[in-house]
Short mmCIF file of C-alpha atoms in Angstrom, two decimals:
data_model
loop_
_atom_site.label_atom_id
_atom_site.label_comp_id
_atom_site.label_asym_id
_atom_site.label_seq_id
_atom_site.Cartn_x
_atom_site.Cartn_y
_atom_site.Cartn_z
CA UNK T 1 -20.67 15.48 -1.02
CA UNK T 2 -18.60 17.69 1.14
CA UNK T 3 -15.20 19.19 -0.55
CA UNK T 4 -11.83 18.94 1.22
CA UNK T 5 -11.61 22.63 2.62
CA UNK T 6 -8.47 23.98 5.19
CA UNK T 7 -10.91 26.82 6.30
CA UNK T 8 -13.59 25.87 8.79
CA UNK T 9 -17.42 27.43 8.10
CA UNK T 10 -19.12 29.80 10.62
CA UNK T 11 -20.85 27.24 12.66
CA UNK T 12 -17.40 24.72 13.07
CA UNK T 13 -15.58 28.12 14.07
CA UNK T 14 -18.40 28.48 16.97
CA UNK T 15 -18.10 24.91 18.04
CA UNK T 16 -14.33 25.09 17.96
CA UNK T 17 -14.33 28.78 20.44
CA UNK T 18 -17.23 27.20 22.72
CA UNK T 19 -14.94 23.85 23.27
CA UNK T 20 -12.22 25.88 24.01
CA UNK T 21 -14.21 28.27 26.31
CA UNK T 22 -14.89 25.06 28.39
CA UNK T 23 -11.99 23.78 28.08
CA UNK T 24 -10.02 26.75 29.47
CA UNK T 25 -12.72 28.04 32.49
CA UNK T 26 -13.85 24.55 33.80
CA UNK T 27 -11.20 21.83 32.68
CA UNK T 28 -7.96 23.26 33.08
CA UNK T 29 -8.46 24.49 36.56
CA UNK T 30 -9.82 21.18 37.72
CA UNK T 31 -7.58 19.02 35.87
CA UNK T 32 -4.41 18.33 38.92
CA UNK T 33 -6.70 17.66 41.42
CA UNK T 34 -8.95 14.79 39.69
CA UNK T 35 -5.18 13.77 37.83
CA UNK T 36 -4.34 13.48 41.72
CA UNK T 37 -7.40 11.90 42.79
CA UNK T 38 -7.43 9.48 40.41
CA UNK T 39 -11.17 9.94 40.22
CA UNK T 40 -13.64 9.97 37.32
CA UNK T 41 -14.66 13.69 37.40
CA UNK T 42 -18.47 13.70 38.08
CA UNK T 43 -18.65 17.16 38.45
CA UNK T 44 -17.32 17.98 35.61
CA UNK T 45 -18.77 15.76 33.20
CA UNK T 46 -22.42 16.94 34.65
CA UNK T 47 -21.09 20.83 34.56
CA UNK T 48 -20.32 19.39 30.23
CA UNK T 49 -24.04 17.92 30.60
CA UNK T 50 -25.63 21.05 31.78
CA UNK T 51 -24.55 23.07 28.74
CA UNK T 52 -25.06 20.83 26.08
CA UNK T 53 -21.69 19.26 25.37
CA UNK T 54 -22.09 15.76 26.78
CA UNK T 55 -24.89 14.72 25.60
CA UNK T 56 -26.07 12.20 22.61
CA UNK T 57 -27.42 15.40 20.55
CA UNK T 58 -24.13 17.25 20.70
CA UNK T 59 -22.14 13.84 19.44
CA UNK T 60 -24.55 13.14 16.41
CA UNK T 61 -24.38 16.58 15.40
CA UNK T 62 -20.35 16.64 14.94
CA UNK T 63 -20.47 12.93 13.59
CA UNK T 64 -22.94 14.08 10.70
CA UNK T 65 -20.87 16.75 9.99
CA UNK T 66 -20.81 16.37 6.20
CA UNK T 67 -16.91 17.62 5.91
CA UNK T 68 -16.13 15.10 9.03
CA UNK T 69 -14.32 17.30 10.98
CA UNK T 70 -16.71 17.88 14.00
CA UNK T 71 -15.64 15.07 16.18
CA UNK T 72 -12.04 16.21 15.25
CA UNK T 73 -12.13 19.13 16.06
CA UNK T 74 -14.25 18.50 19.44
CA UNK T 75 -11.70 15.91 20.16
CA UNK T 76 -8.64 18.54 20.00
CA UNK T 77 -10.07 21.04 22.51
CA UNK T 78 -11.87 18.87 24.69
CA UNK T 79 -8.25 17.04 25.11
CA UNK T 80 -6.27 20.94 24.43
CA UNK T 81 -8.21 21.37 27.97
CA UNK T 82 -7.10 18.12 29.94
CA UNK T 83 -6.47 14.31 28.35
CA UNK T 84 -7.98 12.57 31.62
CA UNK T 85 -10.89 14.59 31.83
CA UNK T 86 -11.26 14.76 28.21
CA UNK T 87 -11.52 11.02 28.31
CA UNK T 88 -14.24 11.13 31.04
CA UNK T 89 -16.11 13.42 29.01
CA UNK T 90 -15.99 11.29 25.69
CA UNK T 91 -15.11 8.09 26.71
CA UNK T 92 -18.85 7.19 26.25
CA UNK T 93 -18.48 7.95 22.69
CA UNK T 94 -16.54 4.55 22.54
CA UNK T 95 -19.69 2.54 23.26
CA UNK T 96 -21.74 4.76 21.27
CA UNK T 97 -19.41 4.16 17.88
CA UNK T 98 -19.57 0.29 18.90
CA UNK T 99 -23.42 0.63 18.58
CA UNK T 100 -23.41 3.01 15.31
CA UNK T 101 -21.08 0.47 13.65
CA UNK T 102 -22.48 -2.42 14.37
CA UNK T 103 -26.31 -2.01 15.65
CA UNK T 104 -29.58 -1.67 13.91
CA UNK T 105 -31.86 1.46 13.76
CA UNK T 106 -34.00 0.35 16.55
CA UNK T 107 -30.63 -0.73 19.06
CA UNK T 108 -28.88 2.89 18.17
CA UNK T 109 -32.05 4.41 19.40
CA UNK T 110 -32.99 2.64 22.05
CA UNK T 111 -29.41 1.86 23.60
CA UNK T 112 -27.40 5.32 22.83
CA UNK T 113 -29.59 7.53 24.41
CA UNK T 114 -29.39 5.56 27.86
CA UNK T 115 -25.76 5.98 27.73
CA UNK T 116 -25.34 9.28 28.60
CA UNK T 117 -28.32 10.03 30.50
CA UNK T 118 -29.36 13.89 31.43
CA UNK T 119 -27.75 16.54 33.10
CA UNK T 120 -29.27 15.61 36.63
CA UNK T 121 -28.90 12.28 36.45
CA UNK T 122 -25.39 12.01 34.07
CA UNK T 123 -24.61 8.36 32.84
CA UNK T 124 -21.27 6.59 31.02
CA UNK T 125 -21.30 4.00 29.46
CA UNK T 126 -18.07 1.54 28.61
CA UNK T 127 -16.83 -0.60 25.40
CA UNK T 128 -14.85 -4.24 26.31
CA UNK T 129 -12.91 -5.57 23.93
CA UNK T 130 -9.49 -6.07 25.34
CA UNK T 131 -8.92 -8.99 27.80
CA UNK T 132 -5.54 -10.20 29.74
CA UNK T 133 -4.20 -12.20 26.90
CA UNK T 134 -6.29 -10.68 23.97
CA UNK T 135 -5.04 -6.99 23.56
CA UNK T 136 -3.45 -6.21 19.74
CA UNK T 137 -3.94 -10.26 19.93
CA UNK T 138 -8.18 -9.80 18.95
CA UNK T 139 -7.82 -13.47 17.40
CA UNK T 140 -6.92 -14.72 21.20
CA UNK T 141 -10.21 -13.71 22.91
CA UNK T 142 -11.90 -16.15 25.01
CA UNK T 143 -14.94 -14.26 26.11
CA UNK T 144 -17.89 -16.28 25.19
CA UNK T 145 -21.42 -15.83 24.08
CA UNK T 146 -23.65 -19.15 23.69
CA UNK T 147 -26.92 -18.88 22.55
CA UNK T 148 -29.80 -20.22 24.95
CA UNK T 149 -32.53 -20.94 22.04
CA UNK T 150 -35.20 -21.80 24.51
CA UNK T 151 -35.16 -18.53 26.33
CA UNK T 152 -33.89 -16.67 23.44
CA UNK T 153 -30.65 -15.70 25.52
CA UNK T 154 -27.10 -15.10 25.55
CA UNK T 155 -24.93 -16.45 28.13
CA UNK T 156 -21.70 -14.05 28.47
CA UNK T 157 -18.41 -15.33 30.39
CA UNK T 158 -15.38 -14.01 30.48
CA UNK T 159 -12.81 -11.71 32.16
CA UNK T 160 -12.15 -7.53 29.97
CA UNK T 161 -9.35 -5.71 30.56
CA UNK T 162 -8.64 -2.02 29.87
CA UNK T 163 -12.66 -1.03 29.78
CA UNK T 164 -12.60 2.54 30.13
CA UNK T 165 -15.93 3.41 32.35
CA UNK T 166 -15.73 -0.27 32.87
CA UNK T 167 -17.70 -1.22 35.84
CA UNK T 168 -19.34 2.13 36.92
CA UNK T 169 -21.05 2.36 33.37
CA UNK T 170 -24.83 1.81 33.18
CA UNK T 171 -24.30 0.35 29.65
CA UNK T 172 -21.83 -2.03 28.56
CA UNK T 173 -20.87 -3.20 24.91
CA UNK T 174 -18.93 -6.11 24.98
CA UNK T 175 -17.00 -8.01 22.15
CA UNK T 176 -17.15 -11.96 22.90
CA UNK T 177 -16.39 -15.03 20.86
CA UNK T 178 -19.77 -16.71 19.56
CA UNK T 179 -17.98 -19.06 16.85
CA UNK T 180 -14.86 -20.23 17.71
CA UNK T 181 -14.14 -21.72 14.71
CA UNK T 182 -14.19 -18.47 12.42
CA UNK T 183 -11.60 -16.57 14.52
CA UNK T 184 -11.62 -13.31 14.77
CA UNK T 185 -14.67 -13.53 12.32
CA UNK T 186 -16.71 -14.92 14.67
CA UNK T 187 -16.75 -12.34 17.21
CA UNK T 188 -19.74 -10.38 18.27
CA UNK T 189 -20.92 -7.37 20.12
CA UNK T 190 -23.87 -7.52 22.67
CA UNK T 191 -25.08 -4.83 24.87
CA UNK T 192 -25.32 -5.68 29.09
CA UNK T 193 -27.92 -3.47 29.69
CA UNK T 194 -27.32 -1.32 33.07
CA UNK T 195 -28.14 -3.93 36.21
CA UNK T 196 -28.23 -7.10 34.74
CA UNK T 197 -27.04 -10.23 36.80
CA UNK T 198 -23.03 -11.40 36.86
CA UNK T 199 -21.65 -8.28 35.83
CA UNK T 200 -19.18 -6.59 37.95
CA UNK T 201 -15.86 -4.67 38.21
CA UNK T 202 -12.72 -6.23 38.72
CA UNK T 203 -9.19 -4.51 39.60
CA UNK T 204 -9.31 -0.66 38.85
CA UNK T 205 -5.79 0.19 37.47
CA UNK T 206 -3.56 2.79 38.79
CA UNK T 207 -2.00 4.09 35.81
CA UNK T 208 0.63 6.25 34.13
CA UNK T 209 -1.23 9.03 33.21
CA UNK T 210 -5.19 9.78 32.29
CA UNK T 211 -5.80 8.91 35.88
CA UNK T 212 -9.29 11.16 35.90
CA UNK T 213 -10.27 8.27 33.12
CA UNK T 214 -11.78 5.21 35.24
CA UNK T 215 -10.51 2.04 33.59
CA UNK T 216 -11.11 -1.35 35.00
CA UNK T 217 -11.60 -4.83 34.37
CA UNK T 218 -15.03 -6.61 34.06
CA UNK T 219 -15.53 -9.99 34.75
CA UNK T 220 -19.25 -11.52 33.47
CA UNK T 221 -20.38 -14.66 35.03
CA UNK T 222 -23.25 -16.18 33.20
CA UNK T 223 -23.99 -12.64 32.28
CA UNK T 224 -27.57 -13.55 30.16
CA UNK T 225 -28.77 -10.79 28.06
CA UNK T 226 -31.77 -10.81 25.79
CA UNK T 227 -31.53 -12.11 21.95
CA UNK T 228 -32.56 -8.39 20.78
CA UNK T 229 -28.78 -7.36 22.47
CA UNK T 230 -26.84 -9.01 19.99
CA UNK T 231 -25.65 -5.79 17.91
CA UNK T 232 -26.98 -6.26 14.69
CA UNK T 233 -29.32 -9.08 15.12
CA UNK T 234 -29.54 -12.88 14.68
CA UNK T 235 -30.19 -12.96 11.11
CA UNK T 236 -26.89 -10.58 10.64
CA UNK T 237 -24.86 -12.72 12.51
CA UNK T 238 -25.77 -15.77 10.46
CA UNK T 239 -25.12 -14.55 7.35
CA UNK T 240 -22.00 -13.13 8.25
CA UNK T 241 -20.71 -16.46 10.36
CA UNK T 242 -21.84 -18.45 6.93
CA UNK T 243 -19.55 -15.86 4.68
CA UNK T 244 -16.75 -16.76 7.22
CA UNK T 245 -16.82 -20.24 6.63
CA UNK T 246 -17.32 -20.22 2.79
CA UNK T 247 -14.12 -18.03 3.27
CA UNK T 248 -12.36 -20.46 5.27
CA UNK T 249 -8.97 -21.06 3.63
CA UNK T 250 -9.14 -18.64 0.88
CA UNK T 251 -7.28 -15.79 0.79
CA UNK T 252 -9.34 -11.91 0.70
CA UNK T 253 -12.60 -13.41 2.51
CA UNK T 254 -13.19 -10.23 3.75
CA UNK T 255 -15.76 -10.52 6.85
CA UNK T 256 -16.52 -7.58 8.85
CA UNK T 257 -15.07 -7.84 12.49
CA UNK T 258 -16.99 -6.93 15.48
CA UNK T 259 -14.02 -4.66 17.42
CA UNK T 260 -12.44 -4.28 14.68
CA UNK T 261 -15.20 -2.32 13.05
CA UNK T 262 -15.53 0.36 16.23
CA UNK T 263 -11.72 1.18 16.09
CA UNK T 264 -11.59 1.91 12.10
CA UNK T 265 -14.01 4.09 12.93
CA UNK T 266 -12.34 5.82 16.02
CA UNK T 267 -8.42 6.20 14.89
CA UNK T 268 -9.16 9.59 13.64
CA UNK T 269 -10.28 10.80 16.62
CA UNK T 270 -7.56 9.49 19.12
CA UNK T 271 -5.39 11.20 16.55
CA UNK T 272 -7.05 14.33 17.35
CA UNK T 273 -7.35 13.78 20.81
CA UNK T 274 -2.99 13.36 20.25
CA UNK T 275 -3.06 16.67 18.51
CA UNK T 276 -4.93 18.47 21.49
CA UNK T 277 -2.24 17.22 23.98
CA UNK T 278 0.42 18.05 21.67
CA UNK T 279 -0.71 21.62 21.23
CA UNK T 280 -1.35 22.56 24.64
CA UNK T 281 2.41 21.15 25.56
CA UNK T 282 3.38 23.31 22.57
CA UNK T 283 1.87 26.17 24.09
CA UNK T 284 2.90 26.36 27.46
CA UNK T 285 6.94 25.86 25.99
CA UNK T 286 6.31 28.68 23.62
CA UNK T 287 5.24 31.14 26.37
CA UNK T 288 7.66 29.29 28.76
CA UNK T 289 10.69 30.25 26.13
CA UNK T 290 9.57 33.55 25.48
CA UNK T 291 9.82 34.80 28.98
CA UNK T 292 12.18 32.63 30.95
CA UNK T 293 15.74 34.35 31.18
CA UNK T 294 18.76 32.68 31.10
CA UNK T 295 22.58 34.88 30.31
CA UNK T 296 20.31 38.23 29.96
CA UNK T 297 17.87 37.00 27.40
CA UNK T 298 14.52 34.84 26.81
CA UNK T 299 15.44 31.50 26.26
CA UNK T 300 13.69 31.52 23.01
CA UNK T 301 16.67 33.37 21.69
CA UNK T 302 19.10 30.17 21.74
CA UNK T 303 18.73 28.45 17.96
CA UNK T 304 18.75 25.20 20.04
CA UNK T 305 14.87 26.26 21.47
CA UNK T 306 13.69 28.06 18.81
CA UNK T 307 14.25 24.98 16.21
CA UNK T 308 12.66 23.10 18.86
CA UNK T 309 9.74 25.15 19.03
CA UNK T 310 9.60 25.09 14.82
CA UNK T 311 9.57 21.77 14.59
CA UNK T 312 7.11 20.50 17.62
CA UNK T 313 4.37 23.58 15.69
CA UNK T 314 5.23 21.69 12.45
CA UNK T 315 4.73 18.23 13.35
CA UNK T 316 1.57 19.01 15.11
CA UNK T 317 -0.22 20.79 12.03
CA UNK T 318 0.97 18.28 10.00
CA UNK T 319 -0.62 15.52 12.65
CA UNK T 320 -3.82 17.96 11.89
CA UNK T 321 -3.93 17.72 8.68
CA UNK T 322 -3.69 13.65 8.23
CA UNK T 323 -6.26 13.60 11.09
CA UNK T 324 -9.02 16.01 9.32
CA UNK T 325 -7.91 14.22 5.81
CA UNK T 326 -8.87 10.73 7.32
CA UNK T 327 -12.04 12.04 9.08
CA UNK T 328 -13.19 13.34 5.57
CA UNK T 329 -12.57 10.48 4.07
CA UNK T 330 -14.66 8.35 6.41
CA UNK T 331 -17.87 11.01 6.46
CA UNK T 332 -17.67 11.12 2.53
CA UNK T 333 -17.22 7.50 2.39
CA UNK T 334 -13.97 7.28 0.74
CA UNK T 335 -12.26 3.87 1.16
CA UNK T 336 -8.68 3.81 3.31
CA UNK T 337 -7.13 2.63 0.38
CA UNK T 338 -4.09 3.23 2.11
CA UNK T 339 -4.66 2.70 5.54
CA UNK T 340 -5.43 6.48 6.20
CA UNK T 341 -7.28 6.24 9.42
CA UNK T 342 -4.28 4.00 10.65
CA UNK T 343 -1.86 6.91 9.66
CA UNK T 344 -3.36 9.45 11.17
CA UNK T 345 -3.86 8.28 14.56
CA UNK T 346 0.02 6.48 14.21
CA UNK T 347 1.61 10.11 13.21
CA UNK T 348 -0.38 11.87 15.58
CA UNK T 349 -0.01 9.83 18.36
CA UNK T 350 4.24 10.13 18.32
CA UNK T 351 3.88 13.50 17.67
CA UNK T 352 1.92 14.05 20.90
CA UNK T 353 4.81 12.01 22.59
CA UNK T 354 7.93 13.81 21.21
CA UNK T 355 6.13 17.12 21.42
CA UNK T 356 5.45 16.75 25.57
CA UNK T 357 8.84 15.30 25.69
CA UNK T 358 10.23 18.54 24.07
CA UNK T 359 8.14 20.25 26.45
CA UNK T 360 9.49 19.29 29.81
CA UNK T 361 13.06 19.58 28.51
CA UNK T 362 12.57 23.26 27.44
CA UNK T 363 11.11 23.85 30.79
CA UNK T 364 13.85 22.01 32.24
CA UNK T 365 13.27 21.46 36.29
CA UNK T 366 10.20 23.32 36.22
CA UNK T 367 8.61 20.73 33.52
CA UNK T 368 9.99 17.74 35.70
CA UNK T 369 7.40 19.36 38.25
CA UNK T 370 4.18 18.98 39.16
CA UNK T 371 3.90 22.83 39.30
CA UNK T 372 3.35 22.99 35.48
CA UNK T 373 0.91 21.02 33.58
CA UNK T 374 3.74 19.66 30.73
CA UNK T 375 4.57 16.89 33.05
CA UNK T 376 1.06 15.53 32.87
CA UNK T 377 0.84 16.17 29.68
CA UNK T 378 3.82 13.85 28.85
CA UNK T 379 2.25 11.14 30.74
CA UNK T 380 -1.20 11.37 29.73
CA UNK T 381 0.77 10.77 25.83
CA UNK T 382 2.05 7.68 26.10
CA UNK T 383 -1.59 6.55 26.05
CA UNK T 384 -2.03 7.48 22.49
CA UNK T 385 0.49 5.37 21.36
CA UNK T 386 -1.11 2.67 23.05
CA UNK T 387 -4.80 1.95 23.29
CA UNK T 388 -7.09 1.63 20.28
CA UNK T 389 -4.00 -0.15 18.32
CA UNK T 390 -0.49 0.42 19.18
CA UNK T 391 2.23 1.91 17.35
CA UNK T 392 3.22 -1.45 16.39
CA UNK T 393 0.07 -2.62 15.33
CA UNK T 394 -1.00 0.86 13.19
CA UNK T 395 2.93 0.32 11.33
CA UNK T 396 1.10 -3.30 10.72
CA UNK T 397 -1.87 -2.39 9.40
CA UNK T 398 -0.43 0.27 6.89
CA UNK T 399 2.26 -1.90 5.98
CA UNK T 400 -0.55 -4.58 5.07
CA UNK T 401 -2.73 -2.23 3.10
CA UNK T 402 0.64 -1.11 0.92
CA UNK T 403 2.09 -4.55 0.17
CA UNK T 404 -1.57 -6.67 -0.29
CA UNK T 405 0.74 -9.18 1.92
CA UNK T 406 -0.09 -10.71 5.48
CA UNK T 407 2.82 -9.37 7.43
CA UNK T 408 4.09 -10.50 10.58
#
């Protein structure tokens, strides 16, 4: 079993300077015109492909990464270089995790591979979970799946909001309702495998910031997938489904939950995609400060922007350090006793925030321009406070797991 460590071995020191090579010659440069264009990034994400960083290989080696801090530390360059693109480039991983978490041996083989395809023929694939009226809500999803016994089928319908990928992925792992009766215990993930009947994209939204991210809706219409696409398999889903209902009314029946199961394993790393933003905002202040004159000096001189500066490097190692502290927890298989995963990707995600704030203000007009990257940077943060579990919801969780009492 791996021990904590601060300093990172040979080969996660290589990783981390090869990320960052990328990051700095191929996503930086590109990243205002696809922010712009509001486009996924195809030629980026194949010019990732060609060298070896998106691909299924590159991902399982970081998430076997017996100290856990591969994906973390991917995460923070990758999104160091640009939060959109970033998001193109792993937003795959998304589906992936749904199918590590919940699949068997034979669906992670078969369906992960297909997801990202090669580098001349470069795939994404997209996780739904979210819908119009089900977002923190889980319990108020009305996607359904109904088993067709005679053709060993399941018949999908239903309307997903918020699907990064969703629509132009080739794979789709989707989260529906297959007992209604258990609640959020009786949800379930299935895999739409690339061209199958009913599915299709609904509104694309024009959003905020991470606009080289595609995220749509998708609406399935008698989507019918075969019985071997239920995550898990039948036999899983029975015996969990007949837990849920021995549990029914008792307090601590403690049934694994379909989504829920993909985004305990993914906080950590939308924490460290928060850090990445957080220190490349950082960054460009620091060198912005140091030789911007203002009344014969570098504005770094003032006490009022240096403190700044102090406290935005601060607040981002410490977001690093709850980040790599959760993801070692999770690849040495230490329970969040304490809601750890929660915390890190709750601290790190208001750090990014106030940090890109802090940003644009010490660059004053200039950061209110789209001459210097900060102001994308600020808007590509408020995502992290957002998707995989709000703020609100994180505060919720960790509150929860401190008290043993079902907060509201």
């Amino acid at each position: 079993m791996a021990e904590f460590a601060f300093e990172l071995n040979d080969d996660q020191r290589q990783v981390r300077d090869w990320l960052n090579g990328f990051a700095s010659d191929v996503m930086r440069p590109a990243a205002a015109e696809w922010d712009e264009r509001e486009e996924t990034p195809w030629p980026v994400i194949q010019e990732a492909a060609k060298i070896g960083i998106y691909s299924l290989d590159f991902y399982a080696q970081q998430y076997f990464d017996p100290t856990g801090l591969g994906i973390p530390l991917t995460m923070e360059e990758l999104f160091w270089g640009d939060a959109g693109i970033g998001l193109s480039i792993v937003g795959t991983g998304l589906a992936a995790v749904g199918v590590l978490a919940n699949g068997t041996e034979e669906q992670i083989g078969t369906w992960i591979p297909q997801m990202y395809g090669d580098a001349d023929d470069v795939k994404v694939a997209a996780f739904c979970s979210s819908e119009p009226d089900a977002g923190s809500d889980v319990a108020a999803m009305r996607t359904r799946a109904v088993y067709d016994e005679a053709k060993d089928e399941w018949v999908l319908n239903g309307t997903k909001s918020w699907a990064t990928n969703g629509g132009i992925a080739g794979v789709h792992v989707v989260v529906a309702v297959v007992d209604p009766g258990a609640g959020t215990k009786g949800h379930a993930s299935f895999i739409v495998p690339p061209g199958t009947p009913g599915l299709s994209q609904g509104q694309k939204y024009r959003k905020h910031g991470i606009r080289a991210s595609h995220t749509a809706e998708v609406v399935l219409e008698d989507v019918r997938v075969p019985g071997h696409c239920l995550l898990g398999g039948r036999e899983k889903l029975d015996e969990r489904l007949a837990r849920a209902r021995e549990s029914a009314g008792r307090d601590g029946g403690r049934v694994r939950n379909a989504a829920m199961a993909t985004f305990e394993a993914s906080r950590p790393a939308v924490g460290a995609m928060a850090v990445g933003t957080a220190r490349a905002a950082y960054e460009v202040a620091l060198d912005y400060a140091g030789t911007r004159t203002q009344f014969g000096r570098p504005v770094i001189d003032n006490q009022g922007i240096a403190f700044q500066l102090a406290d935005m490097r601060t607040r981002i190692d410490a977001a690093r350090l709850l980040v790599w502290r959760a993801s070692w927890m999770a690849a040495t298989g230490r329970a969040f006793t304490s809601a750890e995963g929660s915390m890190s990707k709750l601290y790190a995600s208001e750090v990014a925030k106030d940090v890109t704030a802090r940003a644009v203000q010490i660059l004053g007009g200039n950061g209110f321009t789209r001459e210097y990257p900060v102001e994308r940077m600020h808007r590509d943060s408020a995502i992290y406070t957002i998707f995989e579990g709000t703020s609100e919801i994180q505060r919720l969780v960790i509150a929860r797991t401190l008290s043993g009492v079902p907060i509201r």
